């Protein structure tokens, strides 16, 4: 048992390099289970404009001086240090009503997201400050004018307004892509659980890993902050749709076209497949998943299952199985080991959920649970915001309204029957756009139809079945590498999704110029840019000596029929187009036997490789390999190999080098084109 040692204190904001208190009357924040005062909060009178200025003038420039890899390593150091301090966060987290498992999602899930971005950032982004987006667009026939999209970090501040349910994860999942992109952030946690965010921010600031101005905190109301945003700022919001709509229409946000990402209410659905009848593995998995989603974080998750759709004939068994499971959930003070589910975040939140259950009762009847009389194993029934799981059943979902409209943000779900996949999809759509839906089925046809029908209405879809039962991350878990967000009512935003979210904090710009100039600007060689051929083979140059545009044009080699036959028998690739003259001739693409594509690639390597030990350490692949013209016996090949991009590793003594490899024939026609990827030592 982790008994939290909590003394009530006034939370502070971190404003322009100083910890500061509001000048107004602080509001008490209560422990969700005991009602004891945990902290006081107030941010009135703080200079919000100064915060924005500080981020823009101090944090932004410091971050933009760093490369993606330097910033990724910064996130790694931060994640590792926070992980070491995690028990302190766990101890305070119980006051929010979170059990150890709930806190794990919030604390270690959040820190894990930082670490995931740290490693993905180094794998998927260059060690540079500009990101190249897509391929070069040739804009002239003679290769004298081209276009290239690039991404550069926005020069403003990202303001993250977060919800009460994930005081750590909510901050870190947005902070990771923001900082990786090179943008500073101002965090505004929801007041109710801001003490935990404040503690984590205190530790982050004290670690001194982030440059000054990269992170600021508002403990309390944002005051006039949003009135000062401009086109270089970003605002993200997680919370209720009503607040989100209000903020989105703030005049400064509208007039300056400020990027606004919203993640709001969501009436997420779970669909039991027609094949998943009682007794099947999918039925059991479904019951487990719905019960888990209702009870983890006491159902206070934006991704929790609110609507459960089951075939008519499975409803009775489902109600029974779910009911059996839910009544066993031990509700109590999360500081005690006996509790499997904690209270809601506050008494006000419980009042709100009770009211929403009443709304749902317009369409549905309660089949499990009593919202007004909590049964608990520990904690204070009067002062704690306890609510046992409540399961409702709505018999006529097609004509019902409230079940598709009302989000009871607690351990509450409604079961509804359906007939066909079209019915189930139509009902799911009544949620007007959701973050996630899950389908439990072992039937590939049903799975395919469900994904097709639900896709446009959801940001994420999970198909649960026996094959993924052990490894599935579950309906309710947003993951760093996958998109989190949904259309319509879910806010229309998109977070996470790996490097996709980093780009939300950058501006995409199409740059047009002469290729040589464009190469200089982007750091990537392209056709038409300058080349340098000297007496030293580029493979003999270390990373320190190698330059973009360094080129070798090889000797020529003629491909013979014997070469092709030898390659065929040696590799076993005796495809008719290489072996059977008549059959090859009958093929619409060939005029007789042709060389294997991989023979061309192999001969090319034989032509461009400089064999002696040297700075080139390994060839780790090729990208974008295309065979453009057939090679017939008697054709003569030559390779032009040009250094295209150099990516030195931050912490290693080597880097990656991308080479443009063009194989042409005796008529100077390109027969194959690809990028060769090598690792090259920084020094000889
Ligand atoms: P709110 O929308 O009231 O609050 C969300 C965030 O916005 C908080 O940080 C809040 O700060 C802030 N905020 C509120 N008003 C303003 C304003 N005028 N200007 C700037 N910031 C503002 O949601 P709640 O947290 O109160 O939750 C209410 C309901 O929202 C829940 O019952 C649930 O239905 C839904 N919700 C949905 C979530 C999701 O992830 N989809 C998550 C949490 C809630 P402060 O706390 O200081 O008011």
Short mmCIF file of C-alpha atoms in Angstrom, two decimals, residues 410-604:
data_model
loop_
_atom_site.label_atom_id
_atom_site.label_comp_id
_atom_site.label_asym_id
_atom_site.label_seq_id
_atom_site.Cartn_x
_atom_site.Cartn_y
_atom_site.Cartn_z
CA UNK A 410 -17.93 7.52 -15.52
CA UNK A 411 -18.36 3.72 -15.21
CA UNK A 412 -21.47 3.74 -17.36
CA UNK A 413 -22.32 1.88 -20.59
CA UNK A 414 -25.51 1.01 -22.45
CA UNK A 415 -26.16 -2.30 -24.21
CA UNK A 416 -28.22 -2.13 -27.40
CA UNK A 417 -29.35 -4.87 -29.80
CA UNK A 418 -28.75 -4.89 -33.56
CA UNK A 419 -29.79 -7.11 -36.49
CA UNK A 420 -27.27 -6.66 -39.29
CA UNK A 421 -23.87 -5.02 -39.74
CA UNK A 422 -25.65 -2.14 -41.51
CA UNK A 423 -27.80 -1.65 -38.38
CA UNK A 424 -24.77 -1.76 -36.09
CA UNK A 425 -22.86 0.71 -38.28
CA UNK A 426 -25.88 3.04 -38.51
CA UNK A 427 -26.17 3.01 -34.71
CA UNK A 428 -22.43 3.61 -34.27
CA UNK A 429 -22.68 6.61 -36.62
CA UNK A 430 -25.38 8.12 -34.42
CA UNK A 431 -22.49 9.02 -32.08
CA UNK A 432 -21.64 11.64 -34.76
CA UNK A 433 -17.94 10.75 -34.90
CA UNK A 434 -15.92 8.93 -32.24
CA UNK A 435 -12.35 8.38 -31.15
CA UNK A 436 -12.47 4.61 -31.32
CA UNK A 437 -14.73 1.63 -31.91
CA UNK A 438 -14.01 -2.03 -31.44
CA UNK A 439 -15.42 -5.08 -33.18
CA UNK A 440 -15.07 -8.52 -31.64
CA UNK A 441 -15.32 -11.19 -34.28
CA UNK A 442 -13.47 -14.12 -35.77
CA UNK A 443 -15.28 -13.67 -39.08
CA UNK A 444 -13.12 -11.87 -41.66
CA UNK A 445 -16.11 -10.86 -43.78
CA UNK A 446 -17.85 -9.20 -40.84
CA UNK A 447 -14.56 -7.54 -39.83
CA UNK A 448 -14.01 -6.17 -43.33
CA UNK A 449 -17.55 -4.84 -43.65
CA UNK A 450 -17.39 -3.29 -40.20
CA UNK A 451 -14.10 -1.51 -40.92
CA UNK A 452 -15.43 -0.23 -44.23
CA UNK A 453 -18.60 1.11 -42.61
CA UNK A 454 -17.04 2.50 -39.44
CA UNK A 455 -13.80 3.93 -40.88
CA UNK A 456 -15.07 7.37 -41.92
CA UNK A 457 -16.57 7.92 -38.48
CA UNK A 458 -13.64 6.92 -36.28
CA UNK A 459 -10.00 7.75 -35.63
CA UNK A 460 -9.10 4.24 -34.53
CA UNK A 461 -10.70 0.79 -34.92
CA UNK A 462 -9.75 -2.28 -32.93
CA UNK A 463 -10.66 -5.77 -34.11
CA UNK A 464 -10.53 -8.18 -31.20
CA UNK A 465 -10.35 -11.94 -31.58
CA UNK A 466 -8.65 -15.01 -30.18
CA UNK A 467 -5.48 -14.52 -32.24
CA UNK A 468 -4.61 -11.16 -30.70
CA UNK A 469 -6.10 -11.80 -27.26
CA UNK A 470 -2.75 -12.03 -25.47
CA UNK A 471 -1.04 -9.13 -27.20
CA UNK A 472 -3.93 -6.70 -27.81
CA UNK A 473 -3.37 -3.31 -26.21
CA UNK A 474 -7.13 -2.95 -25.80
CA UNK A 475 -9.96 -0.74 -26.96
CA UNK A 476 -9.17 2.19 -24.69
CA UNK A 477 -5.42 2.68 -25.07
CA UNK A 478 -4.19 5.41 -27.37
CA UNK A 479 -0.67 4.46 -28.51
CA UNK A 480 2.25 6.74 -29.42
CA UNK A 481 2.54 5.27 -32.92
CA UNK A 482 -1.17 5.34 -33.76
CA UNK A 483 -3.47 8.26 -34.39
CA UNK A 484 -5.62 9.42 -31.46
CA UNK A 485 -8.55 11.66 -32.31
CA UNK A 486 -11.78 11.37 -34.22
CA UNK A 487 -14.12 13.28 -36.50
CA UNK A 488 -17.19 15.30 -35.57
CA UNK A 489 -18.22 15.15 -31.98
CA UNK A 490 -14.84 13.68 -30.99
CA UNK A 491 -13.39 17.08 -31.87
CA UNK A 492 -12.11 16.59 -35.40
CA UNK A 493 -8.52 16.56 -34.14
CA UNK A 494 -5.64 14.19 -34.43
CA UNK A 495 -2.88 13.55 -31.89
CA UNK A 496 -0.03 11.03 -31.64
CA UNK A 497 0.29 8.80 -34.72
CA UNK A 498 4.08 8.79 -34.52
CA UNK A 499 5.77 11.51 -36.53
CA UNK A 500 2.42 12.72 -37.88
CA UNK A 501 1.85 14.70 -34.69
CA UNK A 502 5.33 16.27 -34.83
CA UNK A 503 4.25 17.84 -38.11
CA UNK A 504 1.27 19.50 -36.40
CA UNK A 505 3.80 21.86 -34.81
CA UNK A 506 5.61 22.64 -38.05
CA UNK A 507 4.80 24.60 -41.18
CA UNK A 508 4.88 22.80 -44.53
CA UNK A 509 6.33 25.02 -47.25
CA UNK A 510 6.78 24.30 -50.95
CA UNK A 511 10.16 25.70 -51.97
CA UNK A 512 10.78 26.31 -55.67
CA UNK A 513 14.23 27.00 -57.09
CA UNK A 514 16.97 25.82 -59.40
CA UNK A 515 17.90 22.27 -58.30
CA UNK A 516 21.44 23.18 -57.23
CA UNK A 517 20.11 25.94 -55.01
CA UNK A 518 17.32 23.74 -53.71
CA UNK A 519 19.92 21.09 -52.83
CA UNK A 520 21.93 23.66 -50.88
CA UNK A 521 18.80 24.75 -49.03
CA UNK A 522 17.47 21.30 -48.14
CA UNK A 523 20.71 19.39 -47.72
CA UNK A 524 19.51 16.74 -50.16
CA UNK A 525 21.02 16.26 -53.61
CA UNK A 526 18.61 16.05 -56.54
CA UNK A 527 18.83 15.66 -60.33
CA UNK A 528 20.13 18.86 -61.85
CA UNK A 529 22.09 19.85 -58.72
CA UNK A 530 25.87 20.30 -58.63
CA UNK A 531 28.08 17.22 -58.69
CA UNK A 532 31.75 16.72 -57.92
CA UNK A 533 33.84 13.97 -59.44
CA UNK A 534 37.42 13.84 -58.22
CA UNK A 535 40.17 11.27 -58.12
CA UNK A 536 39.03 9.95 -54.73
CA UNK A 537 36.19 7.41 -54.86
CA UNK A 538 33.39 8.61 -52.55
CA UNK A 539 33.57 5.29 -50.68
CA UNK A 540 37.04 6.29 -49.53
CA UNK A 541 35.74 9.44 -47.85
CA UNK A 542 34.73 9.59 -44.20
CA UNK A 543 31.60 11.41 -43.15
CA UNK A 544 33.76 14.44 -42.35
CA UNK A 545 35.10 14.56 -45.92
CA UNK A 546 32.09 13.45 -47.90
CA UNK A 547 29.90 16.11 -49.48
CA UNK A 548 26.48 16.04 -51.04
CA UNK A 549 26.95 15.78 -54.82
CA UNK A 550 30.15 13.71 -54.60
CA UNK A 551 29.82 11.39 -57.55
CA UNK A 552 31.38 8.45 -59.29
CA UNK A 553 30.56 7.34 -62.84
CA UNK A 554 31.66 3.75 -63.21
CA UNK A 555 33.19 1.75 -65.99
CA UNK A 556 30.78 -0.10 -68.28
CA UNK A 557 29.85 -3.77 -68.28
CA UNK A 558 28.08 -5.69 -71.01
CA UNK A 559 25.44 -8.20 -69.98
CA UNK A 560 25.69 -11.53 -71.83
CA UNK A 561 23.26 -14.41 -72.22
CA UNK A 562 25.73 -16.51 -70.20
CA UNK A 563 25.54 -13.98 -67.37
CA UNK A 564 21.75 -14.33 -67.32
CA UNK A 565 21.83 -18.12 -67.44
CA UNK A 566 24.54 -18.27 -64.81
CA UNK A 567 22.55 -15.95 -62.50
CA UNK A 568 19.41 -18.05 -63.09
CA UNK A 569 21.01 -21.35 -62.21
CA UNK A 570 23.07 -19.85 -59.36
CA UNK A 571 20.05 -18.21 -57.65
CA UNK A 572 17.33 -20.57 -58.79
CA UNK A 573 15.35 -17.73 -60.37
CA UNK A 574 14.51 -19.36 -63.71
CA UNK A 575 11.46 -17.25 -64.48
CA UNK A 576 10.56 -17.72 -68.14
CA UNK A 577 11.32 -14.09 -69.11
CA UNK A 578 15.03 -14.84 -68.47
CA UNK A 579 15.14 -18.38 -69.88
CA UNK A 580 12.62 -18.95 -72.63
CA UNK A 581 13.07 -16.74 -75.68
CA UNK A 582 9.69 -17.54 -77.26
CA UNK A 583 7.74 -17.09 -74.01
CA UNK A 584 9.59 -13.84 -73.25
CA UNK A 585 8.78 -12.55 -76.73
CA UNK A 586 5.10 -13.31 -76.17
CA UNK A 587 5.17 -11.12 -73.04
CA UNK A 588 3.90 -7.60 -73.89
CA UNK A 589 6.82 -5.95 -72.03
CA UNK A 590 9.81 -7.81 -73.46
CA UNK A 591 11.45 -8.42 -76.78
CA UNK A 592 13.13 -11.71 -75.98
CA UNK A 593 15.02 -12.84 -72.88
CA UNK A 594 15.85 -10.12 -70.38
CA UNK A 595 18.28 -9.81 -67.50
CA UNK A 596 16.95 -10.29 -63.97
CA UNK A 597 16.35 -7.00 -62.16
CA UNK A 598 18.46 -8.29 -59.28
CA UNK A 599 21.24 -9.15 -61.70
CA UNK A 600 21.26 -5.50 -62.75
CA UNK A 601 21.40 -4.41 -59.10
CA UNK A 602 24.17 -6.92 -58.40
CA UNK A 603 26.21 -5.82 -61.43
CA UNK A 604 25.65 -2.22 -60.40
#
